[in-house]
Amino acid sequence: MQGPGDAHMQSSAGAVPVPALCSTSLTTSPPIAHSTLPQTSSASTSNYDPEKESPVCPAPLALQPTESRAPTLHPDLDLTATTTTIFPEGGLRAWLSVFGSFAGMTAAFGLVNTIGTLQAWLAEHQLKSYSPGAVGWIFSVWTFLVFFAGLQVGPIFDAYGTRWLVGAGSLLLVAACLALGWCTAYWHFMLTIGVLFGLGGSLIFTPAIASVGHFFLQRRGNATGLAATGGSIGGIIFPLMLQKSLPELGFAWSTRLLALIVLVLLLLANALMRTRPELRKRGQSTMPSIAPFRDPTFALTTAGVFFVEWGLFIPISYITSCALSAGVETSLAYQLLAILNAGSFFGRWLPGIAADHVGRFNAMIITVIMCIVAIFALWLPAGNSVGMLVAFTLFFGFASGSNICLTPVCVGQLCKTRDYGRYYAACYSVVSLGTLTGIPIAGQLITADNGGYRGLILFTGGCYIAGLIAFTWARVRVAGWAWNGIY
């Protein structure tokens, strides 16, 4: 005859029971302390190790995977493990941290999304004696450092959280915006835009994305997408502001106004962006590591991100100058970048929501295909057509927005949350090489084409095709060719 507790042991694997409290806490309950865990049996607590995960509960054995859904499992929800990390999946503290990440992304990545406006202005004014490729190197160094410096920022984030990193990044970005108004020589712009903007942006960008993962797992795509929309908002506000202020106030006062807006946003980021102390890895080395690349799936994912980002910043950097060369009215040409970022706002948010339901890699593959269609069906044949250029910026903005919001959740699906910053930074340290070379290569293609943009467009499309192959290979390696599988 069975006792009251025997019913809990009805598992084909003879597994330990899962109290109802823990099975629901994975999605709805706030974190609970170790002392409040129900004592169901000696077996359920004998393997408890407070140094591994905190807070914890017995693994959710009620959620046994089926064969078709096995690839959806995340390392933090390992059904074979004795303990499982609990994620709040919401709550005031979690959403305030997401808003802090949003504010940080608006400042740091909003500036990155303003590259096209700054590059077009400098090429026509302070740096008009330099070739497009030479000017492009300044902005390539900027994007390179934003991502490459994360190789060191990620491990520090895993160990110490956001406070010191975001504080230092805020000082660098505000100082760079103020110093920009006094720049006149090429090396001035390289130091201010390339180095200071790059390092400051990296100190904010990596923690802003990685901190979201401390509070969300099953809804991570949605939460990361919301935080990443800040880059689109900044990419709308800053170009439109500069378009209005540059002719009226001049370059120096326009950059000081920019510094004021960035300062307010970064004060919010410093006040609200947080991590969960129990998920930090204090005492672990903060030196960069190549260990993540031993996983072939991670290496393929990194290759996919590399090729996609190699192509991504080319339209962002050259859509304005491309429109000007096609005879588009100057005011509209400068507004195209804002239009692209308006499309990117929805492209960063909506695919993130969808990814939580259809799979993160599945959503990434779909949006990369959309980018390829936009490049070859709209941008390549656009010529002097204003309508097709506007259609391309909107469609590509939406499709490419997912490149920013889905990359973190794809990488995060391959590691535990405690290693999230390290894995994310390792990925982008490789990707940074693409952002370093992509814009100058595009500039040289323009020169080789006697000012034309056909070679640049074909190169961008080729990058996205290579990225599609890598992402598909990574997905098939884990989930197979069954496209109804969620991964």
Tab-separated table of C-alpha atoms in Angstrom:
chain	number	residue	atom	x	y	z
A	1	MET	CA	0.000	0.000	0.000
A	2	GLN	CA	1.311	3.416	-0.850
A	3	GLY	CA	1.888	6.096	1.721
A	4	PRO	CA	1.067	9.760	1.162
A	5	GLY	CA	4.555	10.504	-0.145
A	6	ASP	CA	4.811	7.474	-2.406
A	7	ALA	CA	2.759	9.042	-5.146
A	8	HIS	CA	5.535	11.532	-5.670
A	9	MET	CA	7.912	8.730	-6.604
A	10	GLN	CA	5.973	7.626	-9.681
A	11	SER	CA	8.703	8.416	-12.185
A	12	SER	CA	10.000	6.040	-14.782
A	13	ALA	CA	13.518	7.002	-13.793
A	14	GLY	CA	12.814	6.680	-10.083
A	15	ALA	CA	13.486	10.395	-9.736
A	16	VAL	CA	13.114	12.568	-6.707
A	17	PRO	CA	9.726	14.308	-6.329
A	18	VAL	CA	9.186	17.918	-7.249
A	19	PRO	CA	7.070	19.974	-4.853
A	20	ALA	CA	4.438	22.144	-6.478
A	21	LEU	CA	6.151	25.253	-5.128
A	22	CYS	CA	9.306	24.653	-7.154
A	23	SER	CA	7.611	23.560	-10.357
A	24	THR	CA	5.716	26.826	-10.565
A	25	SER	CA	8.494	29.034	-9.279
A	26	LEU	CA	10.366	28.678	-12.530
A	27	THR	CA	8.053	31.120	-14.230
A	28	THR	CA	6.003	32.964	-11.634
A	29	SER	CA	7.502	33.048	-8.156
A	30	PRO	CA	10.236	35.366	-6.903
A	31	PRO	CA	13.514	33.918	-5.708
A	32	ILE	CA	13.275	31.959	-2.463
A	33	ALA	CA	15.927	31.261	0.110
A	34	HIS	CA	17.469	27.846	0.630
A	35	SER	CA	15.909	27.581	4.070
A	36	THR	CA	12.395	27.728	2.663
A	37	LEU	CA	12.772	24.745	0.349
A	38	PRO	CA	10.409	21.935	1.336
A	39	GLN	CA	12.113	18.882	2.791
A	40	THR	CA	10.447	16.169	0.741
A	41	SER	CA	12.983	13.427	1.367
A	42	SER	CA	16.599	12.917	2.191
A	43	ALA	CA	17.302	12.217	-1.473
A	44	SER	CA	16.063	15.634	-2.494
A	45	THR	CA	18.601	17.452	-0.342
A	46	SER	CA	21.577	15.178	-0.191
A	47	ASN	CA	23.091	16.635	-3.368
A	48	TYR	CA	22.528	20.261	-2.434
A	49	ASP	CA	25.588	22.425	-2.939
A	50	PRO	CA	25.180	26.141	-2.101
A	51	GLU	CA	28.257	27.019	-4.176
A	52	LYS	CA	26.710	25.824	-7.475
A	53	GLU	CA	23.441	27.667	-7.918
A	54	SER	CA	21.480	29.963	-5.653
A	55	PRO	CA	18.589	30.107	-5.131
A	56	VAL	CA	17.771	26.548	-6.100
A	57	CYS	CA	15.087	23.916	-6.057
A	58	PRO	CA	15.008	20.281	-7.144
A	59	ALA	CA	15.048	19.917	-10.923
A	60	PRO	CA	11.575	20.201	-12.511
A	61	LEU	CA	11.073	16.536	-13.326
A	62	ALA	CA	7.435	17.142	-14.135
A	63	LEU	CA	8.627	18.908	-17.274
A	64	GLN	CA	10.058	15.808	-18.937
A	65	PRO	CA	11.096	16.669	-22.506
A	66	THR	CA	9.695	14.956	-25.521
A	67	GLU	CA	11.985	13.959	-28.372
A	68	SER	CA	10.871	16.837	-30.597
A	69	ARG	CA	11.286	19.482	-27.886
A	70	ALA	CA	14.524	18.303	-26.290
A	71	PRO	CA	16.640	21.024	-27.971
A	72	THR	CA	14.631	23.733	-26.146
A	73	LEU	CA	16.361	22.874	-22.877
A	74	HIS	CA	18.645	25.505	-21.411
A	75	PRO	CA	21.698	24.694	-19.244
A	76	ASP	CA	19.962	26.458	-16.334
A	77	LEU	CA	17.004	24.074	-16.723
A	78	ASP	CA	18.983	20.849	-17.020
A	79	LEU	CA	16.477	18.161	-16.130
A	80	THR	CA	19.284	15.758	-15.176
A	81	ALA	CA	20.739	18.157	-12.633
A	82	THR	CA	19.986	17.966	-8.904
A	83	THR	CA	19.471	21.731	-8.623
A	84	THR	CA	18.015	24.353	-10.924
A	85	THR	CA	18.350	28.135	-10.851
A	86	ILE	CA	15.096	30.000	-10.286
A	87	PHE	CA	14.505	33.094	-12.421
A	88	PRO	CA	11.930	35.692	-11.337
A	89	GLU	CA	10.671	36.167	-14.941
A	90	GLY	CA	9.283	39.544	-13.874
A	91	GLY	CA	8.624	41.712	-10.853
A	92	LEU	CA	9.455	45.337	-10.047
A	93	ARG	CA	13.175	44.806	-9.519
A	94	ALA	CA	13.545	42.850	-12.761
A	95	TRP	CA	11.641	45.327	-14.941
A	96	LEU	CA	13.402	48.344	-13.413
A	97	SER	CA	16.698	46.693	-14.316
A	98	VAL	CA	15.414	46.159	-17.870
A	99	PHE	CA	14.505	49.868	-18.011
A	100	GLY	CA	18.005	50.730	-16.799
A	101	SER	CA	19.413	48.564	-19.600
A	102	PHE	CA	17.066	50.328	-22.030
A	103	ALA	CA	18.409	53.732	-20.936
A	104	GLY	CA	22.002	52.526	-21.235
A	105	MET	CA	21.364	51.081	-24.685
A	106	THR	CA	19.665	54.313	-25.786
A	107	ALA	CA	22.837	56.208	-24.948
A	108	ALA	CA	25.560	53.734	-25.944
A	109	PHE	CA	24.040	51.967	-28.938
A	110	GLY	CA	21.935	54.958	-29.949
A	111	LEU	CA	25.223	56.735	-30.603
A	112	VAL	CA	26.447	53.749	-32.631
A	113	ASN	CA	23.264	53.935	-34.700
A	114	THR	CA	24.066	57.599	-35.422
A	115	ILE	CA	27.271	56.679	-37.254
A	116	GLY	CA	25.737	57.428	-40.665
A	117	THR	CA	24.846	61.006	-39.713
A	118	LEU	CA	28.226	61.742	-38.128
A	119	GLN	CA	30.142	60.129	-40.984
A	120	ALA	CA	28.241	62.048	-43.675
A	121	TRP	CA	28.765	65.365	-41.818
A	122	LEU	CA	32.490	64.869	-41.222
A	123	ALA	CA	33.059	63.682	-44.804
A	124	GLU	CA	31.502	66.923	-46.091
A	125	HIS	CA	33.061	69.304	-43.543
A	126	GLN	CA	35.961	68.709	-41.119
A	127	LEU	CA	37.372	65.670	-42.973
A	128	LYS	CA	36.380	66.490	-46.559
A	129	SER	CA	39.991	66.167	-47.714
A	130	TYR	CA	40.081	62.487	-46.725
A	131	SER	CA	38.784	59.501	-48.708
A	132	PRO	CA	35.607	57.616	-47.656
A	133	GLY	CA	37.781	54.675	-46.606
A	134	ALA	CA	39.954	56.856	-44.358
A	135	VAL	CA	36.935	58.427	-42.679
A	136	GLY	CA	35.393	54.985	-42.358
A	137	TRP	CA	38.333	53.762	-40.274
A	138	ILE	CA	37.375	56.140	-37.463
A	139	PHE	CA	33.937	54.582	-37.129
A	140	SER	CA	35.289	51.075	-37.622
A	141	VAL	CA	37.593	51.511	-34.638
A	142	TRP	CA	34.560	52.728	-32.661
A	143	THR	CA	32.436	49.657	-33.401
A	144	PHE	CA	35.462	47.371	-33.062
A	145	LEU	CA	36.204	48.535	-29.519
A	146	VAL	CA	32.534	48.445	-28.494
A	147	PHE	CA	32.586	44.699	-29.132
A	148	PHE	CA	36.248	43.674	-28.718
A	149	ALA	CA	36.734	45.289	-25.305
A	150	GLY	CA	33.835	43.143	-24.118
A	151	LEU	CA	36.278	40.216	-24.082
A	152	GLN	CA	37.549	41.664	-20.787
A	153	VAL	CA	34.324	43.367	-19.719
A	154	GLY	CA	32.332	40.110	-19.774
A	155	PRO	CA	34.360	38.196	-17.156
A	156	ILE	CA	34.470	41.280	-14.919
A	157	PHE	CA	30.687	41.565	-15.219
A	158	ASP	CA	30.239	37.896	-14.240
A	159	ALA	CA	32.325	38.481	-11.112
A	160	TYR	CA	31.334	41.988	-9.975
A	161	GLY	CA	28.117	43.042	-11.703
A	162	THR	CA	27.293	46.331	-13.375
A	163	ARG	CA	28.116	49.176	-10.995
A	164	TRP	CA	31.792	49.945	-11.685
A	165	LEU	CA	31.637	49.036	-15.356
A	166	VAL	CA	28.620	51.205	-16.184
A	167	GLY	CA	29.936	54.075	-14.043
A	168	ALA	CA	33.282	54.129	-15.860
A	169	GLY	CA	31.599	53.821	-19.255
A	170	SER	CA	29.300	56.739	-18.455
A	171	LEU	CA	32.245	59.009	-17.669
A	172	LEU	CA	33.986	58.095	-20.925
A	173	LEU	CA	30.908	58.615	-23.130
A	174	VAL	CA	29.937	61.978	-21.651
A	175	ALA	CA	33.561	63.193	-21.798
A	176	ALA	CA	33.837	62.051	-25.423
A	177	CYS	CA	30.658	63.890	-26.440
A	178	LEU	CA	31.955	67.101	-24.825
A	179	ALA	CA	35.431	66.750	-26.354
A	180	LEU	CA	34.018	66.094	-29.823
A	181	GLY	CA	33.066	69.744	-30.236
A	182	TRP	CA	36.730	70.817	-30.075
A	183	CYS	CA	38.017	68.271	-32.589
A	184	THR	CA	39.468	69.574	-35.858
A	185	ALA	CA	42.206	67.144	-37.007
A	186	TYR	CA	41.875	63.535	-38.130
A	187	TRP	CA	43.654	62.163	-35.073
A	188	HIS	CA	41.348	64.184	-32.810
A	189	PHE	CA	38.335	62.373	-34.242
A	190	MET	CA	40.089	59.009	-34.135
A	191	LEU	CA	40.881	59.438	-30.441
A	192	THR	CA	37.480	60.848	-29.450
A	193	ILE	CA	35.104	58.879	-31.650
A	194	GLY	CA	37.176	55.767	-32.263
A	195	VAL	CA	38.753	55.172	-28.856
A	196	LEU	CA	36.680	56.994	-26.216
A	197	PHE	CA	33.271	56.235	-27.753
A	198	GLY	CA	34.408	52.652	-28.357
A	199	LEU	CA	35.677	51.902	-24.841
A	200	GLY	CA	32.832	53.782	-23.144
A	201	GLY	CA	30.245	52.016	-25.261
A	202	SER	CA	31.709	48.595	-24.467
A	203	LEU	CA	31.614	49.218	-20.718
A	204	ILE	CA	27.874	49.889	-20.994
A	205	PHE	CA	26.781	47.642	-23.860
A	206	THR	CA	27.904	44.272	-22.461
A	207	PRO	CA	26.435	44.756	-18.937
A	208	ALA	CA	23.213	46.215	-20.365
A	209	ILE	CA	22.559	43.060	-22.377
A	210	ALA	CA	23.964	40.464	-19.956
A	211	SER	CA	22.195	41.828	-16.856
A	212	VAL	CA	18.785	41.064	-18.379
A	213	GLY	CA	19.665	37.365	-18.284
A	214	HIS	CA	19.962	37.477	-14.489
A	215	PHE	CA	16.205	37.956	-14.162
A	216	PHE	CA	14.736	36.187	-17.198
A	217	LEU	CA	15.138	32.779	-18.814
A	218	GLN	CA	11.905	31.640	-20.441
A	219	ARG	CA	10.996	35.264	-21.283
A	220	ARG	CA	14.578	36.328	-22.013
A	221	GLY	CA	13.893	37.047	-25.686
A	222	ASN	CA	11.082	39.456	-24.829
A	223	ALA	CA	13.023	41.215	-22.056
A	224	THR	CA	16.245	41.473	-24.073
A	225	GLY	CA	14.285	42.789	-27.052
A	226	LEU	CA	12.709	45.520	-24.933
A	227	ALA	CA	16.111	46.576	-23.581
A	228	ALA	CA	17.632	46.528	-27.068
A	229	THR	CA	14.925	48.850	-28.441
A	230	GLY	CA	16.779	51.604	-26.609
A	231	GLY	CA	19.402	51.532	-29.350
A	232	SER	CA	16.674	52.174	-31.914
A	233	ILE	CA	15.161	55.022	-29.902
A	234	GLY	CA	18.575	56.654	-29.653
A	235	GLY	CA	19.087	55.987	-33.358
A	236	ILE	CA	15.915	57.970	-34.070
A	237	ILE	CA	16.391	60.825	-31.606
A	238	PHE	CA	20.087	61.562	-32.146
A	239	PRO	CA	20.127	61.768	-35.981
A	240	LEU	CA	16.994	63.946	-36.069
A	241	MET	CA	18.383	66.187	-33.338
A	242	LEU	CA	21.712	66.545	-35.150
A	243	GLN	CA	19.995	67.184	-38.475
A	244	LYS	CA	18.179	70.120	-36.869
A	245	SER	CA	20.937	71.464	-34.612
A	246	LEU	CA	24.033	71.153	-36.824
A	247	PRO	CA	22.981	73.872	-39.330
A	248	GLU	CA	21.515	76.125	-36.616
A	249	LEU	CA	23.854	75.683	-33.617
A	250	GLY	CA	27.009	74.421	-35.270
A	251	PHE	CA	29.000	71.279	-34.582
A	252	ALA	CA	30.366	72.222	-31.132
A	253	TRP	CA	27.064	73.137	-29.485
A	254	SER	CA	25.290	70.215	-31.139
A	255	THR	CA	27.713	67.777	-29.533
A	256	ARG	CA	27.299	69.491	-26.147
A	257	LEU	CA	23.541	69.083	-26.427
A	258	LEU	CA	24.181	65.443	-27.289
A	259	ALA	CA	26.351	65.118	-24.154
A	260	LEU	CA	23.514	66.448	-21.975
A	261	ILE	CA	21.020	63.894	-23.301
A	262	VAL	CA	23.548	61.075	-22.918
A	263	LEU	CA	24.277	62.171	-19.338
A	264	VAL	CA	20.608	62.000	-18.312
A	265	LEU	CA	20.186	58.558	-19.880
A	266	LEU	CA	23.302	57.185	-18.214
A	267	LEU	CA	22.270	58.496	-14.801
A	268	LEU	CA	19.134	56.372	-15.173
A	269	ALA	CA	21.213	53.386	-16.266
A	270	ASN	CA	23.510	53.686	-13.240
A	271	ALA	CA	20.580	54.004	-10.855
A	272	LEU	CA	18.473	51.118	-12.172
A	273	MET	CA	20.651	48.510	-13.903
A	274	ARG	CA	21.306	45.629	-11.509
A	275	THR	CA	22.325	41.963	-11.298
A	276	ARG	CA	21.536	39.206	-8.810
A	277	PRO	CA	24.482	38.779	-6.393
A	278	GLU	CA	23.803	35.061	-6.021
A	279	LEU	CA	24.589	34.580	-9.729
A	280	ARG	CA	27.929	36.357	-9.636
A	281	LYS	CA	31.127	34.325	-9.793
A	282	ARG	CA	33.286	36.084	-7.204
A	283	GLY	CA	36.721	34.621	-6.774
A	284	GLN	CA	36.879	33.333	-10.353
A	285	SER	CA	39.523	34.664	-12.693
A	286	THR	CA	38.413	37.697	-14.655
A	287	MET	CA	40.854	37.012	-17.455
A	288	PRO	CA	39.419	36.341	-20.935
A	289	SER	CA	39.034	32.709	-21.960
A	290	ILE	CA	38.807	30.820	-25.249
A	291	ALA	CA	37.145	27.831	-23.550
A	292	PRO	CA	33.672	28.612	-24.998
A	293	PHE	CA	34.986	28.000	-28.529
A	294	ARG	CA	35.570	24.338	-27.714
A	295	ASP	CA	31.830	23.909	-28.210
A	296	PRO	CA	31.299	23.567	-32.000
A	297	THR	CA	27.761	24.939	-31.748
A	298	PHE	CA	29.037	28.072	-30.027
A	299	ALA	CA	31.792	28.438	-32.636
A	300	LEU	CA	29.236	28.188	-35.466
A	301	THR	CA	26.958	30.672	-33.728
A	302	THR	CA	29.871	33.086	-33.368
A	303	ALA	CA	30.638	32.693	-37.087
A	304	GLY	CA	27.009	33.476	-37.906
A	305	VAL	CA	27.060	36.619	-35.759
A	306	PHE	CA	30.409	37.620	-37.305
A	307	PHE	CA	29.098	37.559	-40.869
A	308	VAL	CA	25.800	39.229	-39.987
A	309	GLU	CA	27.494	42.060	-38.079
A	310	TRP	CA	30.079	42.371	-40.870
A	311	GLY	CA	27.233	43.363	-43.142
A	312	LEU	CA	24.959	45.124	-40.628
A	313	PHE	CA	26.957	48.305	-40.086
A	314	ILE	CA	27.473	48.973	-43.789
A	315	PRO	CA	23.878	50.142	-44.458
A	316	ILE	CA	23.860	51.960	-41.113
A	317	SER	CA	27.034	53.811	-42.094
A	318	TYR	CA	26.391	54.433	-45.799
A	319	ILE	CA	22.620	54.681	-46.324
A	320	THR	CA	22.769	58.486	-45.994
A	321	SER	CA	25.709	58.962	-48.382
A	322	CYS	CA	24.160	56.398	-50.765
A	323	ALA	CA	20.959	58.425	-50.898
A	324	LEU	CA	22.871	61.676	-51.410
A	325	SER	CA	24.782	60.144	-54.334
A	326	ALA	CA	21.470	59.031	-55.837
A	327	GLY	CA	20.203	62.620	-55.843
A	328	VAL	CA	17.839	62.284	-52.893
A	329	GLU	CA	17.007	65.577	-51.175
A	330	THR	CA	19.491	66.297	-48.389
A	331	SER	CA	16.899	66.492	-45.585
A	332	LEU	CA	15.361	63.153	-46.574
A	333	ALA	CA	18.774	61.527	-46.998
A	334	TYR	CA	19.653	62.362	-43.386
A	335	GLN	CA	16.224	61.172	-42.231
A	336	LEU	CA	16.714	57.736	-43.794
A	337	LEU	CA	18.862	56.648	-40.849
A	338	ALA	CA	16.058	57.628	-38.463
A	339	ILE	CA	13.608	55.685	-40.642
A	340	LEU	CA	15.888	52.638	-40.519
A	341	ASN	CA	16.038	52.854	-36.735
A	342	ALA	CA	12.260	53.283	-36.521
A	343	GLY	CA	11.896	49.958	-38.306
A	344	SER	CA	14.608	48.536	-36.068
A	345	PHE	CA	12.583	49.443	-32.954
A	346	PHE	CA	9.909	46.897	-33.824
A	347	GLY	CA	12.531	44.529	-35.226
A	348	ARG	CA	14.308	44.379	-31.881
A	349	TRP	CA	11.174	43.835	-29.822
A	350	LEU	CA	8.729	41.662	-31.791
A	351	PRO	CA	11.215	38.953	-32.916
A	352	GLY	CA	12.305	38.682	-29.290
A	353	ILE	CA	8.743	37.859	-28.255
A	354	ALA	CA	8.385	35.394	-31.113
A	355	ALA	CA	11.710	33.763	-30.280
A	356	ASP	CA	10.446	32.748	-26.849
A	357	HIS	CA	7.739	30.692	-28.599
A	358	VAL	CA	9.230	29.460	-31.886
A	359	GLY	CA	12.854	29.157	-30.762
A	360	ARG	CA	15.723	31.635	-30.664
A	361	PHE	CA	17.762	30.143	-33.505
A	362	ASN	CA	14.632	29.635	-35.627
A	363	ALA	CA	13.728	33.313	-35.249
A	364	MET	CA	17.281	34.403	-36.085
A	365	ILE	CA	17.328	32.326	-39.286
A	366	ILE	CA	13.982	33.765	-40.416
A	367	THR	CA	15.069	37.377	-39.875
A	368	VAL	CA	18.430	36.845	-41.617
A	369	ILE	CA	16.505	35.556	-44.648
A	370	MET	CA	14.395	38.733	-44.497
A	371	CYS	CA	17.589	40.841	-44.530
A	372	ILE	CA	18.816	39.012	-47.632
A	373	VAL	CA	15.490	39.648	-49.390
A	374	ALA	CA	15.639	43.357	-48.473
A	375	ILE	CA	19.178	43.749	-49.826
A	376	PHE	CA	18.714	41.951	-53.154
A	377	ALA	CA	15.057	42.779	-53.855
A	378	LEU	CA	14.966	46.423	-52.713
A	379	TRP	CA	18.403	48.004	-52.235
A	380	LEU	CA	20.267	46.520	-55.207
A	381	PRO	CA	17.700	47.554	-57.875
A	382	ALA	CA	16.743	50.840	-56.128
A	383	GLY	CA	18.987	53.122	-58.189
A	384	ASN	CA	17.608	56.660	-57.921
A	385	SER	CA	14.177	55.511	-56.718
A	386	VAL	CA	13.347	57.313	-53.484
A	387	GLY	CA	10.430	54.986	-52.816
A	388	MET	CA	12.557	51.851	-53.004
A	389	LEU	CA	15.256	53.387	-50.790
A	390	VAL	CA	12.662	54.270	-48.144
A	391	ALA	CA	11.103	50.803	-48.428
A	392	PHE	CA	14.529	49.213	-48.028
A	393	THR	CA	15.408	51.247	-44.932
A	394	LEU	CA	12.111	50.328	-43.243
A	395	PHE	CA	12.180	46.634	-44.174
A	396	PHE	CA	15.884	46.182	-43.499
A	397	GLY	CA	15.602	48.144	-40.266
A	398	PHE	CA	12.925	45.748	-39.015
A	399	ALA	CA	14.726	42.591	-40.140
A	400	SER	CA	18.194	43.659	-38.965
A	401	GLY	CA	16.926	44.824	-35.578
A	402	SER	CA	16.797	41.191	-34.564
A	403	ASN	CA	20.560	40.909	-35.178
A	404	ILE	CA	21.038	42.852	-31.947
A	405	CYS	CA	18.270	41.420	-29.768
A	406	LEU	CA	18.454	37.740	-30.801
A	407	THR	CA	22.226	37.334	-30.664
A	408	PRO	CA	22.347	37.549	-26.833
A	409	VAL	CA	19.549	35.008	-26.357
A	410	CYS	CA	21.062	32.623	-28.918
A	411	VAL	CA	24.429	32.803	-27.144
A	412	GLY	CA	22.724	32.593	-23.751
A	413	GLN	CA	21.011	29.376	-24.801
A	414	LEU	CA	24.424	27.702	-25.010
A	415	CYS	CA	25.662	28.436	-21.465
A	416	LYS	CA	24.642	28.880	-17.852
A	417	THR	CA	23.612	32.369	-16.775
A	418	ARG	CA	26.638	32.612	-14.485
A	419	ASP	CA	28.828	32.366	-17.608
A	420	TYR	CA	26.618	34.590	-19.759
A	421	GLY	CA	28.901	37.626	-19.766
A	422	ARG	CA	31.976	35.510	-20.544
A	423	TYR	CA	30.331	33.686	-23.463
A	424	TYR	CA	28.713	36.828	-24.857
A	425	ALA	CA	32.003	38.736	-24.688
A	426	ALA	CA	33.940	35.851	-26.264
A	427	CYS	CA	31.498	35.830	-29.169
A	428	TYR	CA	31.744	39.555	-29.777
A	429	SER	CA	35.517	39.637	-29.473
A	430	VAL	CA	35.532	37.705	-32.759
A	431	VAL	CA	32.639	39.694	-34.204
A	432	SER	CA	34.564	42.911	-33.523
A	433	LEU	CA	37.044	41.983	-36.256
A	434	GLY	CA	34.175	42.150	-38.740
A	435	THR	CA	33.011	45.544	-37.487
A	436	LEU	CA	36.611	46.796	-37.700
A	437	THR	CA	37.020	45.873	-41.354
A	438	GLY	CA	33.486	46.070	-42.765
A	439	ILE	CA	33.126	49.851	-43.060
A	440	PRO	CA	36.591	50.466	-44.582
A	441	ILE	CA	36.074	47.615	-47.050
A	442	ALA	CA	32.775	49.206	-48.051
A	443	GLY	CA	34.534	52.551	-48.500
A	444	GLN	CA	37.150	50.988	-50.764
A	445	LEU	CA	34.411	49.274	-52.784
A	446	ILE	CA	32.826	52.684	-53.373
A	447	THR	CA	36.177	54.072	-54.538
A	448	ALA	CA	36.776	51.062	-56.814
A	449	ASP	CA	33.287	51.508	-58.292
A	450	ASN	CA	33.978	55.208	-59.060
A	451	GLY	CA	31.516	56.356	-56.421
A	452	GLY	CA	28.938	53.648	-57.128
A	453	TYR	CA	27.347	51.447	-54.492
A	454	ARG	CA	26.673	48.205	-56.359
A	455	GLY	CA	29.801	46.443	-55.057
A	456	LEU	CA	29.029	47.577	-51.505
A	457	ILE	CA	25.479	46.202	-51.736
A	458	LEU	CA	26.643	42.847	-53.127
A	459	PHE	CA	29.241	42.556	-50.363
A	460	THR	CA	26.566	43.237	-47.730
A	461	GLY	CA	24.293	40.592	-49.214
A	462	GLY	CA	27.138	38.072	-49.325
A	463	CYS	CA	27.831	38.635	-45.630
A	464	TYR	CA	24.232	37.840	-44.749
A	465	ILE	CA	24.212	34.703	-46.900
A	466	ALA	CA	27.323	33.440	-45.076
A	467	GLY	CA	25.668	34.250	-41.746
A	468	LEU	CA	22.559	32.306	-42.755
A	469	ILE	CA	24.669	29.232	-43.554
A	470	ALA	CA	26.442	29.367	-40.176
A	471	PHE	CA	23.255	29.834	-38.123
A	472	THR	CA	21.505	27.053	-40.021
A	473	TRP	CA	24.453	24.715	-39.458
A	474	ALA	CA	24.447	25.471	-35.716
A	475	ARG	CA	20.713	24.857	-35.461
A	476	VAL	CA	20.796	21.623	-37.481
A	477	ARG	CA	23.717	20.339	-35.446
A	478	VAL	CA	21.629	20.464	-32.259
A	479	ALA	CA	18.019	20.119	-33.402
A	480	GLY	CA	18.365	18.333	-36.745
A	481	TRP	CA	16.404	19.132	-39.888
A	482	ALA	CA	13.001	18.910	-38.198
A	483	TRP	CA	11.885	22.496	-38.697
A	484	ASN	CA	8.860	22.047	-36.432
A	485	GLY	CA	11.290	21.643	-33.525
A	486	ILE	CA	11.634	24.655	-31.246
A	487	TYR	CA	15.258	25.729	-30.871
